[in-house]
Coordinates of C-alpha atoms in Angstrom, one line a residue:
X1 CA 36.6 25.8 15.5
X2 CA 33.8 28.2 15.1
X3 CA 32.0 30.2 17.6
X4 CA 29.6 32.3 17.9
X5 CA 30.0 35.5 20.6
X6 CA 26.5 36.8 22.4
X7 CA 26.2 40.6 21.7
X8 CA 28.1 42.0 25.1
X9 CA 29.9 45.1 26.2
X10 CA 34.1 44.9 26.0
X11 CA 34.1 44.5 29.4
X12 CA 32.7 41.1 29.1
X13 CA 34.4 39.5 26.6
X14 CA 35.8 36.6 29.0
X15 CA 32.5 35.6 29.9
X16 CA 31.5 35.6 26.2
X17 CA 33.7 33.3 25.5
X18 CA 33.4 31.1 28.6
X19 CA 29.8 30.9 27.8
X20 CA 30.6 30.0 23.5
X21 CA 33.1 27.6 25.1
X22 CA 30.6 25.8 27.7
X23 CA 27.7 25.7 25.5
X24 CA 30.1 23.9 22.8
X25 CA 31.0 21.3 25.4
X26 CA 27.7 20.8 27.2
X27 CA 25.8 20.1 23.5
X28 CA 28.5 17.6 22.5
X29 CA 29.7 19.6 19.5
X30 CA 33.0 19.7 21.4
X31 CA 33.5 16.2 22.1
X32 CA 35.7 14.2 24.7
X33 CA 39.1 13.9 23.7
X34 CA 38.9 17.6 21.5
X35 CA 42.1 19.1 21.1
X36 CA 41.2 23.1 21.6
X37 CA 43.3 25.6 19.5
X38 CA 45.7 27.4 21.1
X39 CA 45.2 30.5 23.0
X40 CA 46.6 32.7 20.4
X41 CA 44.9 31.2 17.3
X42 CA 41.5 31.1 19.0
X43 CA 41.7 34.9 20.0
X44 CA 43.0 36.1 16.7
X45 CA 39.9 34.1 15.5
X46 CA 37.3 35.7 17.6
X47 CA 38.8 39.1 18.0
X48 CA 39.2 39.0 21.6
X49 CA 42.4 39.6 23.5
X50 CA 44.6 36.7 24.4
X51 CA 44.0 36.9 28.1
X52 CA 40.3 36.5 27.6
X53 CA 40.5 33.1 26.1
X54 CA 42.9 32.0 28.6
X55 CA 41.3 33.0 31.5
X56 CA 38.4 31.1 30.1
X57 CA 40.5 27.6 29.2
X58 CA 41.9 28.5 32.9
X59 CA 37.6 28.9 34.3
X60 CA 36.7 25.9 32.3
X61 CA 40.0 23.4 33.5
X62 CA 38.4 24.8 37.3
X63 CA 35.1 23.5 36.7
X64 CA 36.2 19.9 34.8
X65 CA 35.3 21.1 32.0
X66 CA 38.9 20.9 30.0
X67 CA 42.4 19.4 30.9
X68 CA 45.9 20.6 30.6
X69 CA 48.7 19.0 29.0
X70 CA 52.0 20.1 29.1
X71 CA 53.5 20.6 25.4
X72 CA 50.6 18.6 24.4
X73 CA 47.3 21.8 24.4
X74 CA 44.4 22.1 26.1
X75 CA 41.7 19.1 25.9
X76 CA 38.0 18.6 26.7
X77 CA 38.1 16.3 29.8
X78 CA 36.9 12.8 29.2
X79 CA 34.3 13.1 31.6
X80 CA 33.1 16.5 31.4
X81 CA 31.0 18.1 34.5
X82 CA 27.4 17.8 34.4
X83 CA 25.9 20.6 33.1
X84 CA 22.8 22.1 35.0
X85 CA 19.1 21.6 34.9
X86 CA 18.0 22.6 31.3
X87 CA 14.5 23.4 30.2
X88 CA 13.1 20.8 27.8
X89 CA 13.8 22.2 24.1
X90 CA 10.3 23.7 22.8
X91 CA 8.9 21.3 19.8
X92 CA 6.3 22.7 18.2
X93 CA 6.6 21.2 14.5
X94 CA 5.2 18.0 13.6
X95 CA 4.8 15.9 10.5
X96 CA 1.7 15.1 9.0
X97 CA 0.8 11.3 8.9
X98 CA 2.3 9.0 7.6
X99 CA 5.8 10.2 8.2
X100 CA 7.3 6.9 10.0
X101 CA 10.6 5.2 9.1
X102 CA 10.4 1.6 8.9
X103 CA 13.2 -0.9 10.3
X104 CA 16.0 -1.7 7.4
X105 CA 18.3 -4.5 7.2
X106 CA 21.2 -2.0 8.2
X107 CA 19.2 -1.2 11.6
X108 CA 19.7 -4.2 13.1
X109 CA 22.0 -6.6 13.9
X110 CA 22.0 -9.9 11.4
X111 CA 20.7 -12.8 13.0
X112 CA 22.5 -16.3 12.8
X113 CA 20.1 -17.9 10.6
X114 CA 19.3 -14.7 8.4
X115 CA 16.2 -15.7 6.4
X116 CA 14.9 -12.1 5.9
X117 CA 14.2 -11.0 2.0
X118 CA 15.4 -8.4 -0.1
X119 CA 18.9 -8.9 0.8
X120 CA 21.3 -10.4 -2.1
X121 CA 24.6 -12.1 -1.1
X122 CA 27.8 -9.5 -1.1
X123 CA 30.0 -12.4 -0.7
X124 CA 29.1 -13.4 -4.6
X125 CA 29.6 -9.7 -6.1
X126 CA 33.1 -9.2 -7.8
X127 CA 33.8 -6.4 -5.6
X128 CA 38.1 -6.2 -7.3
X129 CA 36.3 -6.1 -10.8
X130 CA 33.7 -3.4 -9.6
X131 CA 36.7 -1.3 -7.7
X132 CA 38.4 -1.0 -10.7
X133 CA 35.9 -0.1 -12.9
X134 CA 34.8 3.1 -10.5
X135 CA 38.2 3.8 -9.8
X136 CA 39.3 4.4 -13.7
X137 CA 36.0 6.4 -13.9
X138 CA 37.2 8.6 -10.7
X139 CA 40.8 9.0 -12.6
X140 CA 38.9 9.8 -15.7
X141 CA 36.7 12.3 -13.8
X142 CA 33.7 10.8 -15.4
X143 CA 33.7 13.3 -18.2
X144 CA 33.8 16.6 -16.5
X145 CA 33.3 16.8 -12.4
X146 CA 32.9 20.1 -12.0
X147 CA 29.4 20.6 -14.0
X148 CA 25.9 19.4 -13.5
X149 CA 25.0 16.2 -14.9
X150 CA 21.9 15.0 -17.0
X151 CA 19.2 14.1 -14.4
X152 CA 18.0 11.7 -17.1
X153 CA 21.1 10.0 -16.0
X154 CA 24.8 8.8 -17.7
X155 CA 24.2 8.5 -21.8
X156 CA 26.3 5.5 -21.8
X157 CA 24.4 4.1 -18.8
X158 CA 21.2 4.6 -20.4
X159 CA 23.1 2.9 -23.7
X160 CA 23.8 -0.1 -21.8
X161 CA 21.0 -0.7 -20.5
X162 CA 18.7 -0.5 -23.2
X163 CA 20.9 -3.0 -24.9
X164 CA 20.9 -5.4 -21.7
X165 CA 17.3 -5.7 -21.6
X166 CA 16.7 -6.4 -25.5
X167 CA 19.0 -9.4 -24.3
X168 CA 17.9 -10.2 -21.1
X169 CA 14.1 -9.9 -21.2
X170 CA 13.6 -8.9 -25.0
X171 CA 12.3 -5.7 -24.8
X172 CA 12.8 -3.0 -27.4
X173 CA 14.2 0.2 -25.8
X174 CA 16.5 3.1 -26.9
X175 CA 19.0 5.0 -24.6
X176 CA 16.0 8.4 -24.7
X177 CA 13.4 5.7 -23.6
X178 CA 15.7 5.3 -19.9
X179 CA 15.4 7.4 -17.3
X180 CA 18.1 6.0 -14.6
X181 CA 16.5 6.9 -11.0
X182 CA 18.0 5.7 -7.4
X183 CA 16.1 2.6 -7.3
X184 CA 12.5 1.3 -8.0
X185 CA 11.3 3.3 -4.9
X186 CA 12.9 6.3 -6.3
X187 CA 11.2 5.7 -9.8
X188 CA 7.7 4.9 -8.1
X189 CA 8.3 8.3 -6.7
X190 CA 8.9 9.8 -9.7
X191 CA 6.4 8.6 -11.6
X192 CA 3.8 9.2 -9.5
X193 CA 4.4 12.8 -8.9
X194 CA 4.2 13.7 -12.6
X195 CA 1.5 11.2 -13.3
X196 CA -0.5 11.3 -9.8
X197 CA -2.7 14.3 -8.0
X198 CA -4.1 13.9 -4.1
X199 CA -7.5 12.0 -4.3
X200 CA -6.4 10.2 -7.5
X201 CA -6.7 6.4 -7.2
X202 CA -4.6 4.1 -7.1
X203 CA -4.6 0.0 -6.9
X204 CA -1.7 -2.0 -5.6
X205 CA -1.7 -6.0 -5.1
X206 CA -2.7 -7.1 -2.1
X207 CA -0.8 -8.9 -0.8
X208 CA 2.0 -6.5 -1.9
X209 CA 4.7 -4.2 -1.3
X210 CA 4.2 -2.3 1.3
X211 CA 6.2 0.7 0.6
X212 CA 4.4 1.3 -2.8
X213 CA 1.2 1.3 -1.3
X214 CA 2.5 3.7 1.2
X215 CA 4.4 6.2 -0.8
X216 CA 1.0 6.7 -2.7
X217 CA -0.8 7.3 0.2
X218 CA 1.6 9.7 1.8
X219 CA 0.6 11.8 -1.7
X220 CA -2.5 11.9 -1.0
X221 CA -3.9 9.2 -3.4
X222 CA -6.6 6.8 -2.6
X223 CA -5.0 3.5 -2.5
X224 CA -6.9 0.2 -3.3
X225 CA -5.6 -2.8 -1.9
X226 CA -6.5 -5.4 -4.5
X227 CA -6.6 -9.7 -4.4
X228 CA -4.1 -11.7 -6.4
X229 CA -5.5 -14.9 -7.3
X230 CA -3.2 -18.0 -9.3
X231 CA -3.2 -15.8 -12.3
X232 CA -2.1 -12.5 -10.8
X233 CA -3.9 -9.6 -9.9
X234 CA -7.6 -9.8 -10.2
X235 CA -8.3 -7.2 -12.7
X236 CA -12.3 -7.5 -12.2
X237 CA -11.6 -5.9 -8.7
X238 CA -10.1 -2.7 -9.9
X239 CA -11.8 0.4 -8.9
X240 CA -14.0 2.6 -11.1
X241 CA -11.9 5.7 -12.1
X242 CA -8.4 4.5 -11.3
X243 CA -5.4 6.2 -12.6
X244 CA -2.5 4.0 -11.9
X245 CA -2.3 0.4 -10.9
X246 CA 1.7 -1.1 -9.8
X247 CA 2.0 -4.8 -9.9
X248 CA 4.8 -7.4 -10.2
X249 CA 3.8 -9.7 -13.1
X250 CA 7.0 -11.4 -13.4
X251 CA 7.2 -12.7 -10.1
X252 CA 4.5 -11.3 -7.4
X253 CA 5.7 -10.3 -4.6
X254 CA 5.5 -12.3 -2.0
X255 CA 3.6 -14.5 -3.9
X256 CA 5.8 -15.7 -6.6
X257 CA 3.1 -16.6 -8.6
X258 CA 3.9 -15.0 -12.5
X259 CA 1.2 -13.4 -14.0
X260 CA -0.8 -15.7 -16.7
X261 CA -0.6 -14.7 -20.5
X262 CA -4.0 -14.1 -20.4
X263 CA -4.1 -12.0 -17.1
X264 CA -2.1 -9.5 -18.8
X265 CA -3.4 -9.1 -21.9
X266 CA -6.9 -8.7 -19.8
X267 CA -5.1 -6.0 -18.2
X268 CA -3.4 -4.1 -20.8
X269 CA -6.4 -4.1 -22.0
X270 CA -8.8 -2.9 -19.0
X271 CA -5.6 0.3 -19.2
X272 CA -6.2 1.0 -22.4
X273 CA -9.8 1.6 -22.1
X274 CA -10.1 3.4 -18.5
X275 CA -6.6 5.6 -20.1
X276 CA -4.7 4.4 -16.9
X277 CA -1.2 3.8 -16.2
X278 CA 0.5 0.2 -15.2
X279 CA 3.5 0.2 -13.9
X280 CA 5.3 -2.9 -14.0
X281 CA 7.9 -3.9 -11.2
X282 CA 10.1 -6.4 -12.8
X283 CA 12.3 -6.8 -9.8
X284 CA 14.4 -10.0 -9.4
X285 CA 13.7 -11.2 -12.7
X286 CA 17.1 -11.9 -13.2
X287 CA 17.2 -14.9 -11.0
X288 CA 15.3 -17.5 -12.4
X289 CA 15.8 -21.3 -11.8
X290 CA 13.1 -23.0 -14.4
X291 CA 11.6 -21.9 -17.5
X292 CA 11.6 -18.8 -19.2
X293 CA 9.5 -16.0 -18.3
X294 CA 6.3 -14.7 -20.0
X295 CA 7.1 -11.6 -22.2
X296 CA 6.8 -8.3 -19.8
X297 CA 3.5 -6.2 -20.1
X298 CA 6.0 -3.5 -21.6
X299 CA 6.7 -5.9 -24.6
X300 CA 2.6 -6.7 -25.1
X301 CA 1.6 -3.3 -24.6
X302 CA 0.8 -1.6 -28.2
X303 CA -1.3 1.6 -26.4
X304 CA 1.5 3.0 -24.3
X305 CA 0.5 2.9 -21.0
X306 CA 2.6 0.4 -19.1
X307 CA 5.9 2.3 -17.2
X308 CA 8.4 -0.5 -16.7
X309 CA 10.6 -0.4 -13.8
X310 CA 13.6 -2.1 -12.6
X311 CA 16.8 -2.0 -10.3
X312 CA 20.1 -3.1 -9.9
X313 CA 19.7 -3.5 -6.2
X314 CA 19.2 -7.6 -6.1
X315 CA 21.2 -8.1 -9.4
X316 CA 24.1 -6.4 -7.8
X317 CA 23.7 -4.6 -4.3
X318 CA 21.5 -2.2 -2.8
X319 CA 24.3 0.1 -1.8
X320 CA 24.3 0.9 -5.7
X321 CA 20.7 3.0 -4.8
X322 CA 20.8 2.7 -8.9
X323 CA 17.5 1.9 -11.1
X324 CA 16.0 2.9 -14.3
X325 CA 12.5 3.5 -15.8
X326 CA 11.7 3.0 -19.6
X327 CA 9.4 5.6 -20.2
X328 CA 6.7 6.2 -23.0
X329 CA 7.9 9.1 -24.9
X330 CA 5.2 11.8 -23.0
X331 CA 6.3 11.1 -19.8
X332 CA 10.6 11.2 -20.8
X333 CA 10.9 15.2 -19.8
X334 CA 8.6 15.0 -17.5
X335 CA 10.6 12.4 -15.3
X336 CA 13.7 13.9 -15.3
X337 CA 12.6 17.1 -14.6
X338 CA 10.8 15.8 -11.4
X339 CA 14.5 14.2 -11.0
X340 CA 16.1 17.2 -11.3
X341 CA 14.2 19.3 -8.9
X342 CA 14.7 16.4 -6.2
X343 CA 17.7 14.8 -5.8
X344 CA 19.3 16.5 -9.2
X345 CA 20.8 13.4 -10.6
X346 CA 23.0 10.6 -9.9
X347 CA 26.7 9.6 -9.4
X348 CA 28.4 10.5 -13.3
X349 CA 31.2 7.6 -11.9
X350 CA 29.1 5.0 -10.4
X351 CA 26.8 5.4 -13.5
X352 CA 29.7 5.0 -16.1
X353 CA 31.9 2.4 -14.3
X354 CA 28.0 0.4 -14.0
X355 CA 27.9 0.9 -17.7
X356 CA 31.2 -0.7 -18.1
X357 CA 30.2 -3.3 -16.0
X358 CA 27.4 -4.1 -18.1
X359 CA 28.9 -3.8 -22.0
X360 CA 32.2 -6.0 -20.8
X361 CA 29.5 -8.6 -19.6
X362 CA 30.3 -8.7 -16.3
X363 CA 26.5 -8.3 -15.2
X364 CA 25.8 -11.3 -16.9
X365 CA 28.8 -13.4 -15.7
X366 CA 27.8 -12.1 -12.2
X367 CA 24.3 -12.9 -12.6
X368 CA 25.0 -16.3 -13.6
X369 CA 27.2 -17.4 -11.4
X370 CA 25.1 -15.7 -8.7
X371 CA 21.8 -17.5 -10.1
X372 CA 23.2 -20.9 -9.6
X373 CA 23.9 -20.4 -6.1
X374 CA 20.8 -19.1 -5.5
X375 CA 18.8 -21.4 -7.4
X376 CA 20.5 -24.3 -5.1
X377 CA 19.3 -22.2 -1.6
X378 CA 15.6 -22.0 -3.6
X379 CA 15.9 -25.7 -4.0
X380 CA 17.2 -26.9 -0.3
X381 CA 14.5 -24.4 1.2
X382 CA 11.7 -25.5 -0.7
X383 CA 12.2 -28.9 -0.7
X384 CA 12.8 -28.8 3.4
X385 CA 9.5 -26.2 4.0
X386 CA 7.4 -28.8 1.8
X387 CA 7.9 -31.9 4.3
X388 CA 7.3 -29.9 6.8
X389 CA 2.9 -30.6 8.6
X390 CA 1.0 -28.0 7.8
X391 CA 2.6 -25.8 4.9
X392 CA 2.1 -25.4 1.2
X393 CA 4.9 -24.0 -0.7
X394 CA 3.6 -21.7 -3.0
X395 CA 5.8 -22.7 -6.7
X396 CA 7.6 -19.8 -7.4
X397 CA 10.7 -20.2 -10.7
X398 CA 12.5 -17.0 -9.7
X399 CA 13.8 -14.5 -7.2
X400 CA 15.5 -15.1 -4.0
X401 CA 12.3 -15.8 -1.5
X402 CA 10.1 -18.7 -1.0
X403 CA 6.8 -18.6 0.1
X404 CA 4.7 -21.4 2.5
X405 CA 0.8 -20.8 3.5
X406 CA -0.5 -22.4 6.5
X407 CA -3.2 -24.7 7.4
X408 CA -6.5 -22.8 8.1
X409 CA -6.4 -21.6 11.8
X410 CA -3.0 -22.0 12.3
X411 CA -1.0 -18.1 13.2
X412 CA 2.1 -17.5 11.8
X413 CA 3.2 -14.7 14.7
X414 CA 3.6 -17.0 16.9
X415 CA 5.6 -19.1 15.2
X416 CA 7.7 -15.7 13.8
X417 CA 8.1 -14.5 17.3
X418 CA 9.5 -17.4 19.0
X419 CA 12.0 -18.4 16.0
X420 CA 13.5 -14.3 16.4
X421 CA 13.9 -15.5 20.0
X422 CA 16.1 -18.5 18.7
X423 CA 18.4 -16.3 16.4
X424 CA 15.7 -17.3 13.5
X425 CA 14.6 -14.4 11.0
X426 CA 11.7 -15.5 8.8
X427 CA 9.0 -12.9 8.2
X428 CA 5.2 -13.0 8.3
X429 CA 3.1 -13.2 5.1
X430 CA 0.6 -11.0 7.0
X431 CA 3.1 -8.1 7.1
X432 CA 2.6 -8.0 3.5
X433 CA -1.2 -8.1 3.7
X434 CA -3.7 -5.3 4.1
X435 CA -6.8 -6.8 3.4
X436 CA -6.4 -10.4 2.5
X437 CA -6.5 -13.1 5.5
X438 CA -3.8 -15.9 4.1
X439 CA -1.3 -17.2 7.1
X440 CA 2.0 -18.0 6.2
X441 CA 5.7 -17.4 6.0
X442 CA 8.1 -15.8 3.3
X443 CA 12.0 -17.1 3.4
X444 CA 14.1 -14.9 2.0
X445 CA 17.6 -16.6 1.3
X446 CA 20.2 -14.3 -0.6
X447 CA 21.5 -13.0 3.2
X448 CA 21.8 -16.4 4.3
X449 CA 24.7 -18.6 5.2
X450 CA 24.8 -21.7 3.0
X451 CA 26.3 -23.8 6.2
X452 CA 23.1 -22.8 8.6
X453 CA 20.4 -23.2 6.2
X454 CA 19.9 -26.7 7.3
X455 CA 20.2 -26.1 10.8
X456 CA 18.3 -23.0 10.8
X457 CA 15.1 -24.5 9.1
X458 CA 15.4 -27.4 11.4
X459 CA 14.6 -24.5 14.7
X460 CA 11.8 -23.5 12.5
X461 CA 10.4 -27.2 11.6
X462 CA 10.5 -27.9 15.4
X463 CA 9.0 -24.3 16.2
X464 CA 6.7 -24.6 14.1
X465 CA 5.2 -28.2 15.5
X466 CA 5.2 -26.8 18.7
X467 CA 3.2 -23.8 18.1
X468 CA 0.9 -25.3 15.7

């Protein structure tokens, strides 16, 4: 236990540590139940004589403050006395805007009928296989513990994935192309503080992720919310002078529209001649229940200037905070420099036992297994939102949210309010809108219960009558 004396004379060392004592309590960092050393041990610590600690513990025990037990020690009571009238702690430091946490799935409790997105299902995740795997890469000491890693992440990390995605999604990458980060957030991060200054302009889809468009504002960029039509982002409404546009071609979020051939090749093109950045979100990709995708921008771009990013967070969980970049080759140092003077770098055991995971093709056997289930969810939901008056289902071949728009005139808040009053989660297409004016819901369905899906759609269904 440490404390700290106030500068006193020898005569007052008694109340010194009374006072060290009190404070301790009062603030909580001596909690209920907290065994106090012995009288002895404490003095030697403090340099005080013995009889000045114990005529404090003796003080303290007189006020309620600590308890007695014999051949047990000296205790903090349960219920400690109330301390006296304190001035309100001075606060005189405040953020700048927009410094505001937003809710997260682990802030609240889960609702019965959990249709909230972003939220894989745990239950499907070989979690023995996965123990195993970090445990021999603890035992091993993931090469050698006690130095700094590479903030460019695990070599055999950034091995394995390069070879994953020349399988999965057919793009040609090396291990020096990856840059692992914590997660797609992370890697927007990263990219746009080597990439981005303040006043630079940006364009995000609209609707969109939200926390893209608001990590580049909180830079200092000048973000432009722009429409997504059937064929993706309208590249016709891109601002003059833009240096960076993030979109989801794959699989727009919350759309879940994919980007048309002919959309992207309009806007690799539009990149190449304004010399701006894409970077291409290709979350969820994974999960697809029809045809094949369309190629990524990364594999049509020939003039370097789309940033592909992806995570591990939907694939396997978000726990993992693990993600990667490919990077053109000008912008390789550059990231994991800006790496290394933020976080450093990753876990060296999660990173090689997720390398493992992947070469022993047990990302693939997860993600299959784990596709089918979810492709039957996708199925059940949008087949039960579709007979339902007054909503379209958007067609959407991938992921693990559906989307429905709603009659002109009809609100969806309403409907979203009343069904979190029934134990219903189902979120608000206009939480995901800045400028655009579309009414509808978005299901997500990897959190949900298989059994309540029926049941939990039906409390929407007749929600939803009676509000619209």
């Amino acid at each position: 236990m440490d404390l700290v004396l106030e500068p006193g004379g020898n005569g007052e060392k008694t109340v010194l540590v009374y006072r060290a004592l009190r404070a301790a309590i009062v603030d909580g960092r001596l909690p209920a139940g907290h065994r106090l050393p012995p009288t002895r041990a404490l003095a030697a610590d403090l340099g005080v004589s013995r009889g000045s600690v114990a005529t404090a513990y003796e003080r303290l025990g007189a006020e309620g403050y600590l308890v007695s037990r014999v051949g047990s020690g000296t205790f903090v009571a349960p219920t400690p006395a109330a301390p006296g009238p304190r001035r309100a702690p001075a606060d005189p430091l405040r953020p700048r805007e927009p410094w505001k946490p937003r809710p997260t799935s682990g802030d609240q409790r889960p609702p019965r009928y959990d249709f909230r997105t972003g939220i894989p299902d745990a239950t499907l995740f070989p979690f023995d296989t996965w123990r195993r795997l970090v445990t021999a890469e603890m035992r091993l000491g993931a090469n050698n513990p006690a130095m700094y890693a590479s903030p460019a992440g695990h070599p055999a990390l950034r091995a394995a994935i390069a070879r994953y995605l020349g399988v999965s999604r057919s793009l040609r990458a090396g291990p020096d192309d990856v840059v692992i980060t914590n997660g797609t957030q992370h890697a927007l991060d990263l990219i746009a503080r080597v990439l981005l200054r303040p006043g630079d302009a940006v364009a995000v889809e609209d609707p969109g992720y939200p926390p893209a468009r608001m990590l580049f504002e909180s830079l200092g960029c000048r973000v432009a919310c722009v429409p997504v039509d059937e064929q993706g982002l309208v590249v016709t409404a891109l601002p003059a002078g833009c240096r960076l546009v993030y979109a989801t071609p794959s699989h727009q979020f919350p759309l879940g529209r994919a980007m048309s051939l002919a959309r992207r090749r309009e806007l690799l093109d539009w990149a190449r001649r304004r010399a701006a950045a894409i970077v291409e979100d290709d979350y969820d990709s994974e999960f697809r229940y029809r045809a094949r995708p369309l190629e990524p921008l990364h594999s049509l771009d020939t003039a370097g200037r789309v940033i592909y990013a992806g995570t591990f967070s939907k694939s396997m969980l978000p726990s993992m905070r693990t993600g990667f970049v490919l990077a053109p080759p000008g912008l390789r140092d550059a990231l994991a420099a800006a790496r290394q003077l933020g976080d450093g770098y990753g876990s060296p055991p999660i990173q090689a036992a997720l390398a493992r995971f992947i070469d022993d093709g047990q990302l693939a056997r997860h993600v299959r297994r784990a596709g089918r289930e979810y492709g039957r969810r996708h199925a059940r939901i949008a087949a039960a939102l579709a007979a339902m008056p007054g909503l379209a289902v958007l067609p959407s071949a991938a992921g693990l949210h559906v989307t429905a728009l709603l009659d002109a005139g009809t609100q969806a808040a309403p409907v979203v309010a009343a069904c979190a009053a029934a134990g219903v989660a189902v979120e608000d297409l206009a939480e995901y809108s800045y400028a655009t004016s579309q009414a509808g819901f978005v299901f997500g369905f990897g959190a949900t219960d298989p059994s309540l899906i029926d049941e939990g759609l039906a409390i929407f269904a007749d929600l939803l009558a009676r509000h619209a």
